[in-house]
Coordinates of C-alpha atoms and ligand atoms in Angstrom, one line a residue:
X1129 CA 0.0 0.0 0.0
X1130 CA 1.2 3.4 -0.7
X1131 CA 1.8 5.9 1.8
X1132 CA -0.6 8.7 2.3
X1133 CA 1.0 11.8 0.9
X1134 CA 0.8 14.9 2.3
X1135 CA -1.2 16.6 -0.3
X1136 CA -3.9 13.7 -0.4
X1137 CA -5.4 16.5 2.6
X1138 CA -3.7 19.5 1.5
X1139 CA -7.8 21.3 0.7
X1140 CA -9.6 21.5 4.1
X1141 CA -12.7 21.5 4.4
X1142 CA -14.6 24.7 5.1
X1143 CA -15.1 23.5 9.0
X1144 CA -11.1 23.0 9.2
X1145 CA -10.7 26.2 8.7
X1146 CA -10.0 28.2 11.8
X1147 CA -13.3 30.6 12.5
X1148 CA -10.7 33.5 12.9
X1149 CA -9.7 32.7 9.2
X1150 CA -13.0 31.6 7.9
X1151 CA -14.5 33.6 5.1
X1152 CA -17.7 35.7 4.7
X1153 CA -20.0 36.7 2.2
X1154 CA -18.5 37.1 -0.5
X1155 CA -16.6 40.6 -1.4
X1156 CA -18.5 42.1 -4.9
X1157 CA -16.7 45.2 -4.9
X1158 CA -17.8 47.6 -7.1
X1159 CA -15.8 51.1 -5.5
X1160 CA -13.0 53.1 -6.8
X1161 CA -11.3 56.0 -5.8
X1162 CA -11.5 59.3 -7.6
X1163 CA -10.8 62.6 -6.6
X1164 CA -11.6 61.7 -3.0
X1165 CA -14.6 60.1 -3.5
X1166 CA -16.0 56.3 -3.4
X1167 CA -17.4 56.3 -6.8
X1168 CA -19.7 52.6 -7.8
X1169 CA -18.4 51.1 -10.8
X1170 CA -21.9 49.4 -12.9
X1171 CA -19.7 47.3 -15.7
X1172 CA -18.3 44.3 -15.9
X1173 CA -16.0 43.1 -13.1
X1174 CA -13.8 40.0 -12.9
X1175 CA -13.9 36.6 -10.6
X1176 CA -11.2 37.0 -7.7
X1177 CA -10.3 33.5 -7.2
X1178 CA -7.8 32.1 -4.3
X1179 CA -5.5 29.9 -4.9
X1180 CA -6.8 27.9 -1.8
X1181 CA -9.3 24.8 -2.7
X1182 CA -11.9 23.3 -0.6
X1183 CA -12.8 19.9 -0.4
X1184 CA -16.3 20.3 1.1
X1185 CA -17.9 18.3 -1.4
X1186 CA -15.3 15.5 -1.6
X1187 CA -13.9 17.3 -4.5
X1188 CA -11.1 20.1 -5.1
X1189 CA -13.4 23.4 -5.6
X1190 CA -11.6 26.8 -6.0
X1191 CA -12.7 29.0 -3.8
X1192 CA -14.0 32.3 -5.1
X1193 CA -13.3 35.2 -3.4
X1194 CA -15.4 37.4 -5.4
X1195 CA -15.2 40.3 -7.5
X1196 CA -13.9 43.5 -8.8
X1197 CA -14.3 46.0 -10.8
X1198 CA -12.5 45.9 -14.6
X1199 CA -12.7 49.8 -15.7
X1200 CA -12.5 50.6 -19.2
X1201 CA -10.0 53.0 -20.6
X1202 CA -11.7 56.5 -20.3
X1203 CA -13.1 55.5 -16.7
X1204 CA -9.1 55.3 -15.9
X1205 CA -8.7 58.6 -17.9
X1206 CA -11.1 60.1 -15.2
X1207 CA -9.0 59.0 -12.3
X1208 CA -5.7 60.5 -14.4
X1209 CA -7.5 63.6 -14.8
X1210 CA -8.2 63.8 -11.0
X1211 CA -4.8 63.2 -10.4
X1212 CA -3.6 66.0 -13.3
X1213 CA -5.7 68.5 -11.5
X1214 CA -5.1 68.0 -7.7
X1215 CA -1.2 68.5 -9.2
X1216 CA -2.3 71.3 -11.1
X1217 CA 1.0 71.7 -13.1
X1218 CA 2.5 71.9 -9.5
X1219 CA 0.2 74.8 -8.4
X1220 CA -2.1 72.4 -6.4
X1221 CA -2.6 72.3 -2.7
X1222 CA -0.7 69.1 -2.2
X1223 CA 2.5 69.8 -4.7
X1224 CA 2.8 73.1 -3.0
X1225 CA 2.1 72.5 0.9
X1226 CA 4.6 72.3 3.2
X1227 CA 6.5 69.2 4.3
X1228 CA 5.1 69.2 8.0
X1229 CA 1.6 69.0 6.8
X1230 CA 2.2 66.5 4.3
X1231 CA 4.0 64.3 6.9
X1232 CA 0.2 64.8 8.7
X1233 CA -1.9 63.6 6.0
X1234 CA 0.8 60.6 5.5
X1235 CA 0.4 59.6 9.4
X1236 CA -3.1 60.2 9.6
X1237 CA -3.2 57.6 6.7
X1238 CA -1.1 55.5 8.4
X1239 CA -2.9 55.2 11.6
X1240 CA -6.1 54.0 9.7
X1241 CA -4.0 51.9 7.7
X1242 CA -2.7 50.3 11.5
X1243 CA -6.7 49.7 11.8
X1244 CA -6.9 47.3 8.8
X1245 CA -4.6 44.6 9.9
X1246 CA -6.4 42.2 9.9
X1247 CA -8.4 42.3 7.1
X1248 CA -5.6 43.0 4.9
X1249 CA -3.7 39.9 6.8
X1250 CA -6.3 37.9 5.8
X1251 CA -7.0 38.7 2.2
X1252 CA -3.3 38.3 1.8
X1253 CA -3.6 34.3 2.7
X1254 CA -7.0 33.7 0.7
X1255 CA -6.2 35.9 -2.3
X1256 CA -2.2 35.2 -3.0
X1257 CA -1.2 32.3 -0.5
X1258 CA 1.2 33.6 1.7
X1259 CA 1.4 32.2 5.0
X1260 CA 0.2 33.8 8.5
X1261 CA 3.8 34.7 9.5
X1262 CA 4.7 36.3 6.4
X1263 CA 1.2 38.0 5.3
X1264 CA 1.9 39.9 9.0
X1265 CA 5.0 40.4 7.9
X1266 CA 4.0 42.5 5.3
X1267 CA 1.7 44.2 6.7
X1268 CA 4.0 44.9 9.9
X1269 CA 6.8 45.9 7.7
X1270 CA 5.0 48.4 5.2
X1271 CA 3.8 50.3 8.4
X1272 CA 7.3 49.9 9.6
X1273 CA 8.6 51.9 6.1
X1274 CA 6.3 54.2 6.4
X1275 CA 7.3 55.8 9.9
X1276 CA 11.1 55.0 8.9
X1277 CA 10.1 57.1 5.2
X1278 CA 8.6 59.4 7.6
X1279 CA 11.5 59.7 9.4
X1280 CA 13.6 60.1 6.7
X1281 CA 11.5 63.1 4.9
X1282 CA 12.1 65.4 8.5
X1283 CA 15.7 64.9 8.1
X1284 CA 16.4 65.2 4.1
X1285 CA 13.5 68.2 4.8
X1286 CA 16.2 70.0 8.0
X1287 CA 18.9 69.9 5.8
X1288 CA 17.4 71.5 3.1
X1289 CA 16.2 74.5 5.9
X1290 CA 19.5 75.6 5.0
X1291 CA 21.0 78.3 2.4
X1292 CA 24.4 77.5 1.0
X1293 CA 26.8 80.0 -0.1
X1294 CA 29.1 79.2 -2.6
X1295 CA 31.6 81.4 -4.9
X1296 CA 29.5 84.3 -3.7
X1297 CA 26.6 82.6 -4.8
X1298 CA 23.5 81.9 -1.8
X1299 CA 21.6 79.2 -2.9
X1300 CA 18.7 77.0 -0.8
X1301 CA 18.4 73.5 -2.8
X1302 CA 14.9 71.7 -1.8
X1303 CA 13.9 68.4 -3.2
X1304 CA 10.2 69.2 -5.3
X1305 CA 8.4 66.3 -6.5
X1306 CA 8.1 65.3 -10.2
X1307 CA 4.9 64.9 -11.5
X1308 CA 1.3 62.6 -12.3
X1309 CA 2.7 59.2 -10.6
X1310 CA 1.2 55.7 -11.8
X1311 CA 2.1 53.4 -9.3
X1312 CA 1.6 49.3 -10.0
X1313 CA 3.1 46.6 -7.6
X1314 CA 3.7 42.8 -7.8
X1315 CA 1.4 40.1 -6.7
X1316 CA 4.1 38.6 -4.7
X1317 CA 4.1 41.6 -2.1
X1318 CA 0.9 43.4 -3.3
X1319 CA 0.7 45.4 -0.4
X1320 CA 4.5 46.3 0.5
X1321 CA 6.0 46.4 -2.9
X1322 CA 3.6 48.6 -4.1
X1323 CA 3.7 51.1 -0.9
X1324 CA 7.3 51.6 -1.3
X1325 CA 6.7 53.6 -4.1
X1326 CA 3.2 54.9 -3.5
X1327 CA 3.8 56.4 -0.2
X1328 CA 7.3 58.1 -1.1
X1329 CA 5.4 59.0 -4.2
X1330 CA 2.9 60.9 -2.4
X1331 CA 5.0 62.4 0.8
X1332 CA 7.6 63.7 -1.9
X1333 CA 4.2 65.7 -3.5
X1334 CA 3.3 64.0 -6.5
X1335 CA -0.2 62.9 -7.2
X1336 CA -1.0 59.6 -7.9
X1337 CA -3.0 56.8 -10.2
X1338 CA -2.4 53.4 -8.4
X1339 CA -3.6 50.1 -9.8
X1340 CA -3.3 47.1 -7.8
X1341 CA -1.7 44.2 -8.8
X1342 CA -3.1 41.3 -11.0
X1343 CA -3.7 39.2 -7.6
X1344 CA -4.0 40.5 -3.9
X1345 CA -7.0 43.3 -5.1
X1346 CA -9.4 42.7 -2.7
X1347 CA -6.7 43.1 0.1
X1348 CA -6.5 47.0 -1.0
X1349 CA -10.5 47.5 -0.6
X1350 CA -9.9 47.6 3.4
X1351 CA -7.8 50.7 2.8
X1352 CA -9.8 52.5 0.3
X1353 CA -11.5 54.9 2.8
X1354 CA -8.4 55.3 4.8
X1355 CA -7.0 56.7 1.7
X1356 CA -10.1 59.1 1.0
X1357 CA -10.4 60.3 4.2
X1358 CA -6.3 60.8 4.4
X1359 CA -5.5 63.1 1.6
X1360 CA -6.7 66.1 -0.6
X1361 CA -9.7 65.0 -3.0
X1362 CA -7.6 63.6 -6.2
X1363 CA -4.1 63.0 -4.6
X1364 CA -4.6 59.3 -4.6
X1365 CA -6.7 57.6 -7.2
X1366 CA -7.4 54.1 -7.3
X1367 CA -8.1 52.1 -10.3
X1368 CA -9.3 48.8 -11.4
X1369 CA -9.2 46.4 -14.3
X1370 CA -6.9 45.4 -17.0
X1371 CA -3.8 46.6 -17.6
X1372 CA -4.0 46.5 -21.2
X1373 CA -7.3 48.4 -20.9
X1374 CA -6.3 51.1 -18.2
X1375 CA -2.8 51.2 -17.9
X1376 CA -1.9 51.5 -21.9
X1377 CA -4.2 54.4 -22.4
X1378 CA -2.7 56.3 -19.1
X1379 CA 0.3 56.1 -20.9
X1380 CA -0.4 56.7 -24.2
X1381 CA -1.9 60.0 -22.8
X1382 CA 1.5 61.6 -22.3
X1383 CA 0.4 62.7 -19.0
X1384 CA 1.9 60.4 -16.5
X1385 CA 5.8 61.8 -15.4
X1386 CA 6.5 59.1 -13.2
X1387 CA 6.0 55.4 -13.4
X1388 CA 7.0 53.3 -10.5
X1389 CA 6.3 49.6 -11.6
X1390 CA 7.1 46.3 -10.4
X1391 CA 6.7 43.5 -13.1
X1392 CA 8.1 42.3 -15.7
X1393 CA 10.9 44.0 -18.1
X1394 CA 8.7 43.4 -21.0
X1395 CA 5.7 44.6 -19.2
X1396 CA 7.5 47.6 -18.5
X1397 CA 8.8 48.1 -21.6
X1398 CA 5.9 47.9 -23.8
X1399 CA 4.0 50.1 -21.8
X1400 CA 6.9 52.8 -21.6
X1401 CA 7.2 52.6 -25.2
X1402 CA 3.1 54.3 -25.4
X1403 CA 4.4 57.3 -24.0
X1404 CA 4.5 59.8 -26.5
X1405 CA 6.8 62.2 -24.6
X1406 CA 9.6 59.8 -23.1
X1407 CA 11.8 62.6 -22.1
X1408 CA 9.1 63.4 -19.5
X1409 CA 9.1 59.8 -18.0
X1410 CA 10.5 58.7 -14.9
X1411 CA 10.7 55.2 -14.3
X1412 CA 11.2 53.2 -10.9
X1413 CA 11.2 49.8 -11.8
X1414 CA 11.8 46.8 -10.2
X1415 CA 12.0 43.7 -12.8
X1416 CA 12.9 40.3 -13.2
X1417 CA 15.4 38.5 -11.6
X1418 CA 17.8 34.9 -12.1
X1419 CA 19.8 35.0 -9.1
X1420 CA 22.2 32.7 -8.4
X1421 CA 23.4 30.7 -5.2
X1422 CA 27.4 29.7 -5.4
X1423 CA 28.7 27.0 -3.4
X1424 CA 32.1 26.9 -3.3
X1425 CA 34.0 23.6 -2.2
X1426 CA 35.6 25.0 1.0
X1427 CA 32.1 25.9 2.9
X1428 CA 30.0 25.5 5.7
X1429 CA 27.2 23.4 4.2
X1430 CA 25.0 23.5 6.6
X1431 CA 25.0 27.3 6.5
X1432 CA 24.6 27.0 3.1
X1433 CA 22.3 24.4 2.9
X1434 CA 19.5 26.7 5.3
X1435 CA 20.1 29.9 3.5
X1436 CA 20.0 28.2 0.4
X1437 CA 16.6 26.3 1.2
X1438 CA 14.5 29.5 2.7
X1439 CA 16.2 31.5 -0.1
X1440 CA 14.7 29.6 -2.8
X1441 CA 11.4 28.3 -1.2
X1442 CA 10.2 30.9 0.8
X1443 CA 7.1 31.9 -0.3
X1444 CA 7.6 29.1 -3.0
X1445 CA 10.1 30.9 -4.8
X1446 CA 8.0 33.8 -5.8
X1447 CA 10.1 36.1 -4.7
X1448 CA 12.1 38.5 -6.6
X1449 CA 15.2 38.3 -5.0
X1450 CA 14.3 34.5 -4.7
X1451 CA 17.5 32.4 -5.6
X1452 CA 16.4 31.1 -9.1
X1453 CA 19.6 28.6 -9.7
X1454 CA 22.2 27.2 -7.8
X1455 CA 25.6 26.2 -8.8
X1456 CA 27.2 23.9 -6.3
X1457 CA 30.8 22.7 -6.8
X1458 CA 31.5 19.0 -7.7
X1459 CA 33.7 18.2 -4.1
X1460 CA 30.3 19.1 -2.5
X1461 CA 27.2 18.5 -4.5
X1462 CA 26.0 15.5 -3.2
X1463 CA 26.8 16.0 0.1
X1464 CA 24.6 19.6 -0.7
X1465 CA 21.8 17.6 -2.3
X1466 CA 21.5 15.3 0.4
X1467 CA 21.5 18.1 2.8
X1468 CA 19.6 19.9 0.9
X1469 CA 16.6 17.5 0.3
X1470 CA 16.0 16.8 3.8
X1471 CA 15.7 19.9 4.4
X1472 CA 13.0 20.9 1.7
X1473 CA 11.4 17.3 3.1
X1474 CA 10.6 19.2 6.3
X1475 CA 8.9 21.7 4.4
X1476 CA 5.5 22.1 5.5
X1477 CA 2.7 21.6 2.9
X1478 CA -0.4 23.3 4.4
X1479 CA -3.1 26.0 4.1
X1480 CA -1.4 29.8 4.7
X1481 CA -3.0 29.8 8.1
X1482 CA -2.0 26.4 9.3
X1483 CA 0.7 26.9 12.3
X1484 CA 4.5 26.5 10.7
X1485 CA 3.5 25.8 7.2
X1486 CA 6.0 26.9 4.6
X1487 CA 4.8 25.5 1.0
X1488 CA 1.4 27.0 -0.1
X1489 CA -0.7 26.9 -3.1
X1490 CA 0.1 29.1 -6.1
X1491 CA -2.3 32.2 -7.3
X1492 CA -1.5 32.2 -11.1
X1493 CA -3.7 30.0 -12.9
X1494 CA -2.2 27.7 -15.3
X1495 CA 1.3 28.3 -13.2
X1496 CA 1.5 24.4 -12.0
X1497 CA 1.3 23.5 -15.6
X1498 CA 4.2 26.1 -16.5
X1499 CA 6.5 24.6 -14.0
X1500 CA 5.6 21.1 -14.4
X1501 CA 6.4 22.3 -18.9
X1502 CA 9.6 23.2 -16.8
X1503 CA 10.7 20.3 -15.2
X1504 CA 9.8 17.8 -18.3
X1505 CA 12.1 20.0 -20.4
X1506 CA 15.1 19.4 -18.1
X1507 CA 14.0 16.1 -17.6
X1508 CA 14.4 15.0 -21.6
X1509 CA 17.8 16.8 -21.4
X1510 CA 19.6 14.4 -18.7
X1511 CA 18.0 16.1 -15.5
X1512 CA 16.5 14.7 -12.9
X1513 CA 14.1 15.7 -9.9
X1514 CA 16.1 14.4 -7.0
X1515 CA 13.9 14.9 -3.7
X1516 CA 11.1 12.9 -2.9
X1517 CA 7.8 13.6 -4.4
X1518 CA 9.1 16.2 -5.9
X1519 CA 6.8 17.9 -9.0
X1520 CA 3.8 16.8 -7.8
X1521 CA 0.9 18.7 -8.3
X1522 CA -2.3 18.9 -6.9
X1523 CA -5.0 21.5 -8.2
X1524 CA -3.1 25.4 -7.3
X1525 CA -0.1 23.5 -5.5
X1526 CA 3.1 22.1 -6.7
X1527 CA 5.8 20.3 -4.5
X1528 CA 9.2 21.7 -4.8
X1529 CA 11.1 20.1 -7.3
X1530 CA 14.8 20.1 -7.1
X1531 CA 16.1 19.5 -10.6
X1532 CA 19.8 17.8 -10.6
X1533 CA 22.4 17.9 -12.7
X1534 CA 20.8 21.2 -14.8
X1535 CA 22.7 22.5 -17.9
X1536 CA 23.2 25.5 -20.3
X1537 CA 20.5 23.5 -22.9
X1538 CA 17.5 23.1 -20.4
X1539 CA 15.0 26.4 -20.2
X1540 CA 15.1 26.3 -16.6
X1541 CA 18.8 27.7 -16.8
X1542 CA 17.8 30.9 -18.0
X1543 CA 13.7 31.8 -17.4
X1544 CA 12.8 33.1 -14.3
X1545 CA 10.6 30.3 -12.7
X1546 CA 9.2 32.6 -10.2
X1547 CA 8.2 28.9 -8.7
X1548 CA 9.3 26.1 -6.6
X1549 CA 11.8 24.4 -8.7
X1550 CA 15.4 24.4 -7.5
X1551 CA 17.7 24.0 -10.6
X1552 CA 21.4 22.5 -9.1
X1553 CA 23.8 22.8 -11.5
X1554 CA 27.3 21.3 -10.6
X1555 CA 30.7 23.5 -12.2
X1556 CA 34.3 22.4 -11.3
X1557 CA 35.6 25.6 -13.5
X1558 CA 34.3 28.8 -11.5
X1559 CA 34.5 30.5 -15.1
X1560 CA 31.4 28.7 -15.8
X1561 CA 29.9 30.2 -13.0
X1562 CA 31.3 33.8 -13.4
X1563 CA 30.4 33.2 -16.9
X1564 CA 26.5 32.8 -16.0
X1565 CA 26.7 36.1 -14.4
X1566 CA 28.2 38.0 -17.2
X1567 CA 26.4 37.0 -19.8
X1568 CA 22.9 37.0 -18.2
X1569 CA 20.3 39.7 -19.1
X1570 CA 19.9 39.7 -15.2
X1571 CA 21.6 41.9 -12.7
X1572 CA 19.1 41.8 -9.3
X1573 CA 21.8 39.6 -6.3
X1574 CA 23.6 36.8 -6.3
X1575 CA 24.8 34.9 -3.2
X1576 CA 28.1 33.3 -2.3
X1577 CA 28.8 30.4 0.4
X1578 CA 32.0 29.8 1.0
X1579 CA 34.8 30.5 3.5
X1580 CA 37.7 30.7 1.2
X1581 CA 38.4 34.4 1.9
X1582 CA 40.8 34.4 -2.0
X1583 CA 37.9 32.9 -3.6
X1584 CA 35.1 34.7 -1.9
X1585 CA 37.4 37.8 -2.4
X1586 CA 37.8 36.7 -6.2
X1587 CA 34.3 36.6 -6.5
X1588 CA 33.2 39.6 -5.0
X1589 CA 35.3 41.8 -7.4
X1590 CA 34.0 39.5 -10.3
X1591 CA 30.8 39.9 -9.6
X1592 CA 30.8 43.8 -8.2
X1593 CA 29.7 45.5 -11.4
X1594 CA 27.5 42.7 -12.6
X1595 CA 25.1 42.9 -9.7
X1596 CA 23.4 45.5 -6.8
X1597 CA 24.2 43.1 -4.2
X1598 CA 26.5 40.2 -3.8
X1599 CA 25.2 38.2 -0.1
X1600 CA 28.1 36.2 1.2
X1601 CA 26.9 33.2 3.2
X1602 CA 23.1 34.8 3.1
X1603 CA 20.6 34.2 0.6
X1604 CA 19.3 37.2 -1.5
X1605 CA 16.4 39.5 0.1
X1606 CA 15.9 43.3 -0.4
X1607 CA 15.8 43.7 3.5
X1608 CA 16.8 45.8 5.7
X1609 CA 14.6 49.1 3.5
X1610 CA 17.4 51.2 4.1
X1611 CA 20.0 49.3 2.3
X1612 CA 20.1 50.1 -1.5
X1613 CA 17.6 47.8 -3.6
X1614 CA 18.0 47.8 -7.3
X1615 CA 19.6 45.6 -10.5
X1616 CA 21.3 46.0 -13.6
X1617 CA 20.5 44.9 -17.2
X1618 CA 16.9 43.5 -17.1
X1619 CA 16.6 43.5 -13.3
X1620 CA 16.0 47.3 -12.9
X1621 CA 16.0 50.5 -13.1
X1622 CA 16.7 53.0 -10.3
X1623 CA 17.3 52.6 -6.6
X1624 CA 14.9 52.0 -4.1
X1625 CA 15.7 52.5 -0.4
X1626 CA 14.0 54.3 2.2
X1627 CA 16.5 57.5 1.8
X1628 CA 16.6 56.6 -2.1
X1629 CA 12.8 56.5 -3.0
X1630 CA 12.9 59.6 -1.4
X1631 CA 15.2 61.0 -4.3
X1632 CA 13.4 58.9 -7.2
X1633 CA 10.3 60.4 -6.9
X1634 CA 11.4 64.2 -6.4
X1635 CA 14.3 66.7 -8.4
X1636 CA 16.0 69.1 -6.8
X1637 CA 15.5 73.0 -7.6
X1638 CA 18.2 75.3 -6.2
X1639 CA 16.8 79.2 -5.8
X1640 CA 19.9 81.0 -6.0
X1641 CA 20.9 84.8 -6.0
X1642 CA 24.0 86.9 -5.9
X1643 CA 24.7 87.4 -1.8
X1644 CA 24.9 91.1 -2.1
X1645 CA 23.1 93.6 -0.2
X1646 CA 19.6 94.2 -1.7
X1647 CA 19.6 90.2 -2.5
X1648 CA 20.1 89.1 1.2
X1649 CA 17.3 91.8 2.0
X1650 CA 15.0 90.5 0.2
X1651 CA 15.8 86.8 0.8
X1652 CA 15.4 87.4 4.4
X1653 CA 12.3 89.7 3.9
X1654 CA 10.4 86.2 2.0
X1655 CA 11.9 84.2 5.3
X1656 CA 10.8 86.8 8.1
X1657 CA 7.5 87.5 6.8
X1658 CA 6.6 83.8 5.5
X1659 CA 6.2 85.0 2.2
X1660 CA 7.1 81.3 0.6
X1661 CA 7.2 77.8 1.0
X1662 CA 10.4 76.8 -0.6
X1663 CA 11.8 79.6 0.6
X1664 CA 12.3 78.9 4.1
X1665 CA 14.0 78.0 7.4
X1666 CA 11.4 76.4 9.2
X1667 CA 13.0 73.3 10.9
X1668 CA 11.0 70.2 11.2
X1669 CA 11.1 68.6 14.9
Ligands
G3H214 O1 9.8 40.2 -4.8 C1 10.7 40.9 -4.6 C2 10.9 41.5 -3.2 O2 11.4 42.8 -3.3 C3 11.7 40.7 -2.4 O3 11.7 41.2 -1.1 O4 13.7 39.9 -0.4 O5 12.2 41.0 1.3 O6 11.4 39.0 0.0 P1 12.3 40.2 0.0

């Protein structure tokens, strides 16, 4: 007799799942924001699905979530209009206000924001997957960059209190944001991702056009009022739909001066190609990603071995900064894969909810039929799946498949599975490796385990213009906020950090004068009698 396998009672039934997690009625949302108000959408809206089956009837069923809206074009050109007018060609209220009271509308937001936990906690599990642990996570962390972007503004904001004088020249340099700023986020982290630009986006003064991302929708509804009630009428519009529908004809409209997206290169590409005045466009992006892990023979392996595991399967690989293909040296490999196997045995399979699960079902439909495409291509070319159980697949869910020996020929060398497959690829040349690196369109991370401090050293300089951040015995993550998060080549473009989002949505604009007598007069005449906001000394405490 065969064993019962763990996903023969992955889908609980509706009375396993804990009454704290249970869902309601379904949500048939119908609201959007514009210009500060709520307004009801009457067309067509689309199925929100979770990824989470239930097995009520003695079958798989999918359970559905409900709905929301899908806007057409010109219903998003209201929302861009709202947002062109509250900037007012940086005349508006909110462009022009002073930093202190923008902080204020940012805070009040936030501590409504605090009020939504759990809602948004739990639309997180039901509508994308991820775990209890890391859904709070998320939540926890975007209120976390929000105070620390807070934080950040008051200090960039003192500095700029004041005037320089330089070869005779006084000068007060302020940062002034940019612009009309679309914001779209990832369904990965469709709640942090997507803040990191939005709310430096807004605190810097821009005004905004935000469409959520293709999954996690639903979780945004919770904040929708929060958002109204928080800022000006038209400083944050929030749109529905399509991408292909809303988002092509915001850009074709030549109105939008920042775009802060967070998807794929071509994605990003096709849609900055619409915009008929490129010169005008910012971008933020944050792309794809093929990061490596190196093992080097002289290592701790069970160091590696840990990193190496959460680094690829946490959240089941969909992760940007997920490490996507690991190349483990011939001394060590089975030793690794042996290691390595045991440990993604221990894996929990489980609903998101379920206490110390780790492997969840998967939100993109069709995506268990993509990976399993995956692992039959490396399998005709001389791979094999190595751990137990591995590739299986049941309804949303696939077990981790670790994929053993891979090589240059297979597809799973070079897509991004955004998945839980773990290609190992053995080298005894490290030119192979450093090879992989140059020649990928990739440049997000790459991690190095080893102990060697030559190699390791070797490496590091190999690999320092080739990547935004080389993690030695660590797997790859965009944590801590205040470090530098960015890529080279297809990975990125721009720098996101607490400090640096700060500067990627905003220019500087020095007012400068000659520091002679009726100059400094008048300069100090604006200052004493308040007579501008740029122009100023006020410190923020
Ligand atoms: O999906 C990409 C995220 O930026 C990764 O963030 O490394 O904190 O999971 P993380």
């Amino acid at each position: 007799m065969n064993p019962i396998s763990p996903l023969d009672t992955l889908f609980p039934t509706t009375d396993q799942v804990p009454e704290a997690y249970r869902l309601g009625e379904p949500i048939e949302q119908r609201e959007y924001l514009v210009d500060g108000q709520l307004r009801h959408w009457g067309g067509p809206v689309v199925t929100v699905r979770s990824p989470v089956y239930l097995a009520d009837t003695g079958e798989d069923r999918q359970v559905v979530l409900g709905s929301a809206p899908l806007l057409d074009a010109d219903t998003a050109l209201v929302a861009l209009d709202a947002a062109v007018k509250a900037y007012d060609n940086g005349q508006g209220a909110w462009p022009t206000m002073r930093v202190a009271e923008r902080i204020q509308h940012v805070e009040t937001f936030l501590a409504s924001m605090r009020k939504q936990r759990e809602a948004v906690v739990k639309l997180l599990m039901w509508e994308i997957g991820k775990n209890l642990k890391d859904s709070e996570k998320e939540f926890d962390r975007t209120c976390d960059y929000i105070v620390d972007t807070v934080n950040a503004l008051k200090d960039l904001d003192r500095r700029s209190s004041r005037f320089e004088l330089e070869q005779g020249t006084l000068g007060q340099i302020r940062r002034v944001p940019l612009g009309v700023t679309l914001c779209m986020g990832p369904y990965n982290y469709p709640l942090n991702e997507t803040f990191t630009t939005l709310i430096p986006a807004l605190i810097m003064g821009n005004t905004v056009v935000f469409k959520p991302a293709k999954f996690g929708v639903l979780l945004i509804r919770p904040l929708l009022e929060a958002f109204r009630d928080s800022f000006p009428a038209g400083v944050i519009n929030v749109i529905y739909g399509s991408g292909r529908e809303t988002v092509s004809a915001l850009m074709a409209s030549g109105k939008i001066d920042v775009f802060a997206f967070i998807g794929t290169h071509k994605a990003a590409s096709d849609l900055k190609k619409l915009h008929p005045r490129p010169h005008r466009l910012r971008a933020a992006l944050g792309l794809d990603a093929k990061n490596p892990g190196i093992v080097l023979p002289q290592v701790d392996l069970d160091n590696a071995v840990e990193e190496a595991v959460t680094g690829a399967l946490s959240f089941n690989g969909q992760r940007c900064t997920a490490l996507k293909i690991l190349f483990v040296h011939e001394d060590v490999v089975d030793a690794f894969l042996e290691k390595f196997n045991q440990k993604v045995a221990a894996l929990k399979p489980g609903m998101p909810w379920e206490p110390g699960v780790a492997l969840t079902p998967l939100p993109e439909p069709g995506k268990t039929d993509y990976l399993a495409t995956l692992v039959a291509d490396a399998e005709t070319k001389g791979a094999k799946v190595v751990n137990a159980g591995g590739g299986a697949i049941r309804g949303s869910f696939f077990y981790p498949a670790v994929l053993y020996p891979v090589s240059a020929d297979m597809r799973v060398y070079h897509e991004e599975q955004f998945g839980p497959i773990v290609p190992v690829v053995p080298y005894r040349d490290l030119d192979k490796v450093i090879d992989y690196v140059l020649d990928s369109d990739y440049g997000q991370q790459l991690s190095i385990f080893g102990n060697d401090s030559a190699e390791v050293g070797r490496l590091v300089d190999a690999f320092a213009n080739q990547v935004g951040r080389i993690n030695i015995n660590a797997q790859c993550q965009r944590g801590p906020d205040s470090y530098p998060f960015n890529g080279r080549k297809n990975s990125a473009e721009g720098t996101l950090s607490v400090h640096d989002a700060l500067r990627v949505f905003s220019i500087r604009t020095l007012v400068a004068t000659k520091f002679q007598g009726a100059n400094k007069e008048l300069i100090s005449k604006i200052i004493g009698n308040r007579e501008s906001t740029f122009l100023t000394t006020d410190y923020i405490f």
